[in-house]
PDB file of C-alpha atoms in Angstrom:
ATOM      1  CA  MET A 279     115.618  81.957  79.759  1.00 68.00           C
ATOM      2  CA  SER A 280     114.332  80.998  76.171  1.00 81.00           C
ATOM      3  CA  ALA A 281     111.926  83.887  74.209  1.00 82.00           C
ATOM      4  CA  ILE A 282     108.972  81.254  74.422  1.00 83.00           C
ATOM      5  CA  SER A 283     109.529  80.992  78.254  1.00 82.00           C
ATOM      6  CA  GLU A 284     109.393  84.837  78.462  1.00 85.00           C
ATOM      7  CA  ARG A 285     106.673  84.879  76.350  1.00 84.00           C
ATOM      8  CA  ARG A 286     104.437  82.563  78.413  1.00 85.00           C
ATOM      9  CA  GLU A 287     105.813  84.258  81.811  1.00 87.00           C
ATOM     10  CA  ARG A 288     104.394  87.388  80.475  1.00 88.00           C
ATOM     11  CA  GLU A 289     101.338  86.075  79.403  1.00 88.00           C
ATOM     12  CA  ARG A 290     100.841  84.113  82.848  1.00 87.00           C
ATOM     13  CA  ALA A 291     101.589  87.682  84.984  1.00 89.00           C
ATOM     14  CA  HIS A 292      98.721  89.490  82.480  1.00 90.00           C
ATOM     15  CA  ARG A 293      96.325  86.980  83.527  1.00 91.00           C
ATOM     16  CA  HIS A 294      97.385  87.044  86.983  1.00 91.00           C
ATOM     17  CA  GLN A 295      96.619  90.844  87.096  1.00 93.00           C
ATOM     18  CA  LEU A 296      93.546  90.571  84.945  1.00 93.00           C
ATOM     19  CA  ILE A 297      92.187  88.284  87.429  1.00 94.00           C
ATOM     20  CA  VAL A 298      93.352  90.551  90.524  1.00 94.00           C
ATOM     21  CA  THR A 299      91.802  93.501  88.959  1.00 95.00           C
ATOM     22  CA  ALA A 300      88.420  91.652  88.004  1.00 95.00           C
ATOM     23  CA  ALA A 301      88.232  90.510  91.646  1.00 95.00           C
ATOM     24  CA  ARG A 302      88.726  94.126  92.791  1.00 95.00           C
ATOM     25  CA  GLU A 303      85.915  95.813  90.126  1.00 95.00           C
ATOM     26  CA  LEU A 304      83.440  93.069  91.234  1.00 95.00           C
ATOM     27  CA  ALA A 305      84.094  93.386  95.005  1.00 96.00           C
ATOM     28  CA  GLU A 306      83.991  97.480  94.773  1.00 95.00           C
ATOM     29  CA  ALA A 307      80.837  96.984  92.288  1.00 95.00           C
ATOM     30  CA  GLU A 308      78.948  94.198  94.561  1.00 95.00           C
ATOM     31  CA  GLY A 309      80.559  93.353  97.655  1.00 94.00           C
ATOM     32  CA  TRP A 310      83.153  90.569  98.560  1.00 95.00           C
ATOM     33  CA  ASP A 311      80.548  88.026  98.893  1.00 94.00           C
ATOM     34  CA  ALA A 312      80.129  88.422  95.001  1.00 94.00           C
ATOM     35  CA  VAL A 313      83.546  87.361  94.188  1.00 94.00           C
ATOM     36  CA  THR A 314      83.473  83.856  93.326  1.00 92.00           C
ATOM     37  CA  THR A 315      85.592  81.872  91.284  1.00 89.00           C
ATOM     38  CA  ARG A 316      82.754  81.108  89.046  1.00 90.00           C
ATOM     39  CA  ARG A 317      81.998  84.911  88.586  1.00 92.00           C
ATOM     40  CA  LEU A 318      85.532  85.633  88.184  1.00 92.00           C
ATOM     41  CA  ALA A 319      85.982  82.821  85.601  1.00 90.00           C
ATOM     42  CA  GLU A 320      82.943  84.424  83.601  1.00 91.00           C
ATOM     43  CA  ARG A 321      84.291  87.696  83.795  1.00 92.00           C
ATOM     44  CA  VAL A 322      87.668  87.394  82.883  1.00 90.00           C
ATOM     45  CA  GLU A 323      86.731  84.557  80.251  1.00 90.00           C
ATOM     46  CA  TYR A 324      88.763  81.782  81.401  1.00 87.00           C
ATOM     47  CA  SER A 325      87.815  78.450  82.911  1.00 87.00           C
ATOM     48  CA  GLN A 326      88.069  77.860  86.801  1.00 87.00           C
ATOM     49  CA  PRO A 327      90.923  75.646  86.259  1.00 88.00           C
ATOM     50  CA  VAL A 328      92.825  78.268  84.854  1.00 86.00           C
ATOM     51  CA  LEU A 329      91.877  80.493  87.740  1.00 87.00           C
ATOM     52  CA  TYR A 330      93.111  77.702  90.293  1.00 88.00           C
ATOM     53  CA  SER A 331      96.337  77.296  88.416  1.00 88.00           C
ATOM     54  CA  HIS A 332      96.864  81.099  89.065  1.00 90.00           C
ATOM     55  CA  PHE A 333      95.526  80.908  92.867  1.00 91.00           C
ATOM     56  CA  ASN A 334      94.703  78.517  95.478  1.00 89.00           C
ATOM     57  CA  GLY A 335      91.412  79.924  96.080  1.00 86.00           C
ATOM     58  CA  ARG A 336      89.233  82.673  96.987  1.00 89.00           C
ATOM     59  CA  ASP A 337      91.575  83.897 100.067  1.00 91.00           C
ATOM     60  CA  ALA A 338      94.710  83.815  97.904  1.00 92.00           C
ATOM     61  CA  ILE A 339      92.911  86.037  95.419  1.00 94.00           C
ATOM     62  CA  VAL A 340      92.022  88.776  98.027  1.00 95.00           C
ATOM     63  CA  SER A 341      95.744  88.486  99.082  1.00 95.00           C
ATOM     64  CA  ALA A 342      96.702  89.365  95.770  1.00 95.00           C
ATOM     65  CA  VAL A 343      94.322  92.361  95.605  1.00 96.00           C
ATOM     66  CA  ALA A 344      95.517  93.306  99.267  1.00 97.00           C
ATOM     67  CA  LEU A 345      98.997  93.474  98.072  1.00 96.00           C
ATOM     68  CA  ASP A 346      98.428  95.835  95.219  1.00 95.00           C
ATOM     69  CA  GLY A 347      96.548  97.760  97.643  1.00 97.00           C
ATOM     70  CA  PHE A 348      99.327  97.849 100.057  1.00 97.00           C
ATOM     71  CA  GLY A 349     101.365  99.518  97.013  1.00 97.00           C
ATOM     72  CA  GLU A 350      98.788 101.961  96.107  1.00 97.00           C
ATOM     73  CA  LEU A 351      98.732 103.004  99.843  1.00 98.00           C
ATOM     74  CA  ALA A 352     102.112 103.289 100.599  1.00 98.00           C
ATOM     75  CA  ALA A 353     102.346 105.916  97.178  1.00 98.00           C
ATOM     76  CA  HIS A 354      99.268 107.664  98.239  1.00 98.00           C
ATOM     77  CA  LEU A 355     100.520 108.316 101.837  1.00 98.00           C
ATOM     78  CA  ARG A 356     104.418 109.299 100.547  1.00 97.00           C
ATOM     79  CA  ARG A 357     102.557 111.705  98.287  1.00 97.00           C
ATOM     80  CA  ALA A 358     100.863 113.027 101.253  1.00 97.00           C
ATOM     81  CA  ARG A 359     103.853 113.365 103.356  1.00 95.00           C
ATOM     82  CA  GLN A 360     105.973 114.952 100.426  1.00 95.00           C
ATOM     83  CA  ALA A 361     103.433 117.754 100.024  1.00 95.00           C
ATOM     84  CA  ALA A 362     102.898 118.947 103.582  1.00 91.00           C
ATOM     85  CA  PRO A 363     104.519 122.319 103.784  1.00 81.00           C
ATOM     86  CA  GLU A 364     106.341 121.688 106.817  1.00 82.00           C
ATOM     87  CA  PRO A 365     107.958 118.392 108.634  1.00 69.00           C
ATOM     88  CA  GLY A 366     105.700 118.910 111.522  1.00 75.00           C
ATOM     89  CA  GLN A 367     102.564 118.689 109.398  1.00 90.00           C
ATOM     90  CA  ALA A 368     103.549 115.562 107.589  1.00 93.00           C
ATOM     91  CA  LEU A 369     102.312 113.065 110.098  1.00 93.00           C
ATOM     92  CA  HIS A 370      99.091 115.161 109.696  1.00 93.00           C
ATOM     93  CA  ALA A 371      98.939 114.733 106.113  1.00 95.00           C
ATOM     94  CA  VAL A 372      99.730 111.117 106.412  1.00 96.00           C
ATOM     95  CA  CYS A 373      96.813 110.352 108.733  1.00 95.00           C
ATOM     96  CA  ARG A 374      94.370 112.462 106.639  1.00 95.00           C
ATOM     97  CA  ALA A 375      95.501 110.510 103.475  1.00 97.00           C
ATOM     98  CA  TYR A 376      95.094 106.983 105.170  1.00 97.00           C
ATOM     99  CA  LEU A 377      91.767 107.995 106.284  1.00 96.00           C
ATOM    100  CA  GLU A 378      90.729 109.051 102.733  1.00 96.00           C
ATOM    101  CA  PHE A 379      92.178 106.107 100.981  1.00 97.00           C
ATOM    102  CA  ALA A 380      90.093 103.717 103.550  1.00 96.00           C
ATOM    103  CA  THR A 381      86.853 105.738 102.743  1.00 94.00           C
ATOM    104  CA  GLU A 382      87.247 105.965  98.847  1.00 95.00           C
ATOM    105  CA  ARG A 383      88.161 102.271  98.557  1.00 95.00           C
ATOM    106  CA  PRO A 384      86.089 100.331 100.980  1.00 95.00           C
ATOM    107  CA  ALA A 385      86.150  96.987  99.159  1.00 96.00           C
ATOM    108  CA  LEU A 386      90.211  97.157  98.790  1.00 97.00           C
ATOM    109  CA  TYR A 387      90.525  98.244 102.231  1.00 97.00           C
ATOM    110  CA  GLN A 388      88.624  95.426 103.664  1.00 96.00           C
ATOM    111  CA  ALA A 389      90.722  93.105 101.495  1.00 96.00           C
ATOM    112  CA  MET A 390      93.658  94.790 103.029  1.00 97.00           C
ATOM    113  CA  PHE A 391      92.911  94.757 106.679  1.00 95.00           C
ATOM    114  CA  ILE A 392      89.383  92.755 107.246  1.00 94.00           C
ATOM    115  CA  LEU A 393      89.304  89.595 105.219  1.00 94.00           C
ATOM    116  CA  PRO A 394      91.399  86.564 105.772  1.00 90.00           C
ATOM    117  CA  THR A 395      94.810  86.698 104.030  1.00 90.00           C
ATOM    118  CA  ASP A 396      98.014  85.116 103.898  1.00 89.00           C
ATOM    119  CA  LEU A 397     100.258  88.199 104.193  1.00 91.00           C
ATOM    120  CA  LYS A 398     102.478  88.341 107.141  1.00 90.00           C
ATOM    121  CA  PHE A 399     102.284  91.741 109.228  1.00 89.00           C
ATOM    122  CA  ALA A 400     105.302  92.952 111.492  1.00 87.00           C
ATOM    123  CA  SER A 401     107.573  89.959 110.714  1.00 90.00           C
ATOM    124  CA  ALA A 402     110.622  89.220 108.487  1.00 90.00           C
ATOM    125  CA  GLU A 403     108.304  87.997 105.723  1.00 92.00           C
ATOM    126  CA  THR A 404     106.564  91.222 105.485  1.00 94.00           C
ATOM    127  CA  PRO A 405     106.085  92.249 102.012  1.00 95.00           C
ATOM    128  CA  PRO A 406     107.890  94.932 100.688  1.00 96.00           C
ATOM    129  CA  PRO A 407     104.391  96.997  99.671  1.00 96.00           C
ATOM    130  CA  LEU A 408     103.175  96.406 103.365  1.00 95.00           C
ATOM    131  CA  ARG A 409     106.213  97.553 104.679  1.00 96.00           C
ATOM    132  CA  ALA A 410     106.434 100.860 102.484  1.00 97.00           C
ATOM    133  CA  SER A 411     103.233 101.791 104.120  1.00 96.00           C
ATOM    134  CA  PHE A 412     104.302 101.214 107.466  1.00 96.00           C
ATOM    135  CA  ASP A 413     107.324 102.975 106.707  1.00 96.00           C
ATOM    136  CA  GLU A 414     105.468 106.392 105.614  1.00 96.00           C
ATOM    137  CA  PHE A 415     104.078 106.621 109.452  1.00 95.00           C
ATOM    138  CA  VAL A 416     107.405 105.835 110.815  1.00 94.00           C
ATOM    139  CA  SER A 417     109.408 108.489 108.909  1.00 93.00           C
ATOM    140  CA  CYS A 418     106.832 111.143 109.921  1.00 92.00           C
ATOM    141  CA  PHE A 419     108.734 110.833 113.563  1.00 90.00           C
ATOM    142  CA  ARG A 420     112.130 112.086 114.355  1.00 88.00           C
ATOM    143  CA  PRO A 421     115.150 109.655 113.494  1.00 89.00           C
ATOM    144  CA  ASP A 422     116.540 110.341 117.054  1.00 90.00           C
ATOM    145  CA  ASN A 423     113.174 108.719 118.532  1.00 87.00           C
ATOM    146  CA  GLU A 424     114.328 105.222 119.161  1.00 90.00           C
ATOM    147  CA  ARG A 425     110.282 104.122 119.842  1.00 90.00           C
ATOM    148  CA  ARG A 426     109.437 105.922 116.722  1.00 92.00           C
ATOM    149  CA  GLU A 427     107.927 102.315 115.186  1.00 93.00           C
ATOM    150  CA  LEU A 428     105.929 101.889 118.331  1.00 93.00           C
ATOM    151  CA  PHE A 429     104.508 105.211 117.767  1.00 92.00           C
ATOM    152  CA  ALA A 430     103.738 104.534 114.239  1.00 93.00           C
ATOM    153  CA  GLU A 431     102.144 101.044 115.291  1.00 94.00           C
ATOM    154  CA  VAL A 432      99.598 102.665 117.853  1.00 93.00           C
ATOM    155  CA  LEU A 433      98.913 105.462 115.090  1.00 94.00           C
ATOM    156  CA  TRP A 434      98.059 103.051 112.288  1.00 95.00           C
ATOM    157  CA  SER A 435      95.954 101.031 114.879  1.00 95.00           C
ATOM    158  CA  ALA A 436      94.061 104.084 115.997  1.00 95.00           C
ATOM    159  CA  LEU A 437      93.527 105.093 112.626  1.00 96.00           C
ATOM    160  CA  HIS A 438      92.151 101.911 111.388  1.00 96.00           C
ATOM    161  CA  GLY A 439      89.750 101.649 114.646  1.00 95.00           C
ATOM    162  CA  ILE A 440      88.721 105.161 112.972  1.00 95.00           C
ATOM    163  CA  ALA A 441      88.337 103.989 109.267  1.00 95.00           C
ATOM    164  CA  VAL A 442      86.089 100.961 110.345  1.00 95.00           C
ATOM    165  CA  LEU A 443      83.993 102.927 112.845  1.00 94.00           C
ATOM    166  CA  SER A 444      83.083 105.375 110.288  1.00 91.00           C
ATOM    167  CA  ASP A 445      82.611 103.037 107.794  1.00 89.00           C
ATOM    168  CA  SER A 446      80.002 101.055 109.939  1.00 89.00           C
ATOM    169  CA  GLY A 447      78.327 104.011 111.070  1.00 88.00           C
ATOM    170  CA  ARG A 448      79.455 103.758 114.498  1.00 93.00           C
ATOM    171  CA  ILE A 449      80.844 107.074 115.051  1.00 93.00           C
ATOM    172  CA  PRO A 450      79.713 110.323 112.865  1.00 89.00           C
ATOM    173  CA  PRO A 451      81.769 111.623 110.114  1.00 82.00           C
ATOM    174  CA  GLU A 452      81.691 115.240 111.211  1.00 86.00           C
ATOM    175  CA  GLY A 453      84.027 114.763 113.820  1.00 86.00           C
ATOM    176  CA  GLN A 454      86.861 113.280 112.059  1.00 88.00           C
ATOM    177  CA  GLU A 455      88.999 116.579 111.915  1.00 89.00           C
ATOM    178  CA  GLU A 456      88.841 116.565 115.732  1.00 92.00           C
ATOM    179  CA  ARG A 457      89.818 113.106 116.371  1.00 92.00           C
ATOM    180  CA  LEU A 458      92.543 113.306 114.431  1.00 91.00           C
ATOM    181  CA  ASP A 459      94.149 116.457 115.849  1.00 90.00           C
ATOM    182  CA  PHE A 460      93.458 114.596 119.634  1.00 91.00           C
ATOM    183  CA  LEU A 461      95.413 111.684 118.013  1.00 90.00           C
ATOM    184  CA  ILE A 462      98.134 113.088 116.747  1.00 89.00           C
ATOM    185  CA  THR A 463      98.649 115.669 119.617  1.00 87.00           C
ATOM    186  CA  HIS A 464      98.491 112.666 122.387  1.00 83.00           C
ATOM    187  CA  ILE A 465     100.925 110.320 120.300  1.00 79.00           C
ATOM    188  CA  ALA A 466     103.326 112.849 118.468  1.00 71.00           C
ATOM    189  CA  ASP A 467     103.506 115.347 121.115  1.00 58.00           C
ATOM    190  CA  THR A 468     103.741 113.757 124.356  1.00 46.00           C
ATOM    191  CA  PRO A 469     106.865 112.163 125.280  1.00 46.00           C
ATOM    192  CA  MET A 470     106.445 108.572 126.428  1.00 42.00           C
ATOM    193  CA  LYS A 471     107.599 107.644 129.742  1.00 43.00           C
ATOM    194  CA  PRO A 472     110.151 104.656 129.679  1.00 41.00           C
ATOM    195  CA  THR A 473     108.997 101.607 130.581  1.00 41.00           C
ATOM    196  CA  THR A 474     110.162 100.052 133.780  1.00 43.00           C
ATOM    197  CA  PRO A 475     111.685  96.778 133.595  1.00 44.00           C
TER     198      PRO A 475
END
């Protein structure tokens, strides 16, 4: 690759990230309804055609924001797991960190889990940052647990429900720790019966 091509590629990557960052900041300040190509073009001082040369519409921008979010979530969960004083406390630490992430970054969480994206979950095409987030849950279960991915999936699903219901005010925030204890006790400490064929 020539020096000119490399420079153009760097400039394109910079513009791409600038648009993603602007979309996220606008969503955090005013909500996702405020994120339009017109508003983003004004904010990053590029024309709408330049935006469309990077993203095929708003859903693609949301997907890019979500992908960044999964990278942040994976790092956040990894720090929580590694900081747990004992291996048995890692799952609790990761679950708490997940709920903190959802609470502290509501617009980002919406992009990751609520709004339409083209990100593939649980498939061969799952992006590495998304897989890394899931793997943080998986690694909290013993390696000899053949169903640890299922445990992690059910746990993640329950945490997502708690996060969405808490954010919408449908369950009170003061019961969060009790919910976590209940969830972890029943998923992590209860052996699953084998399924019948």
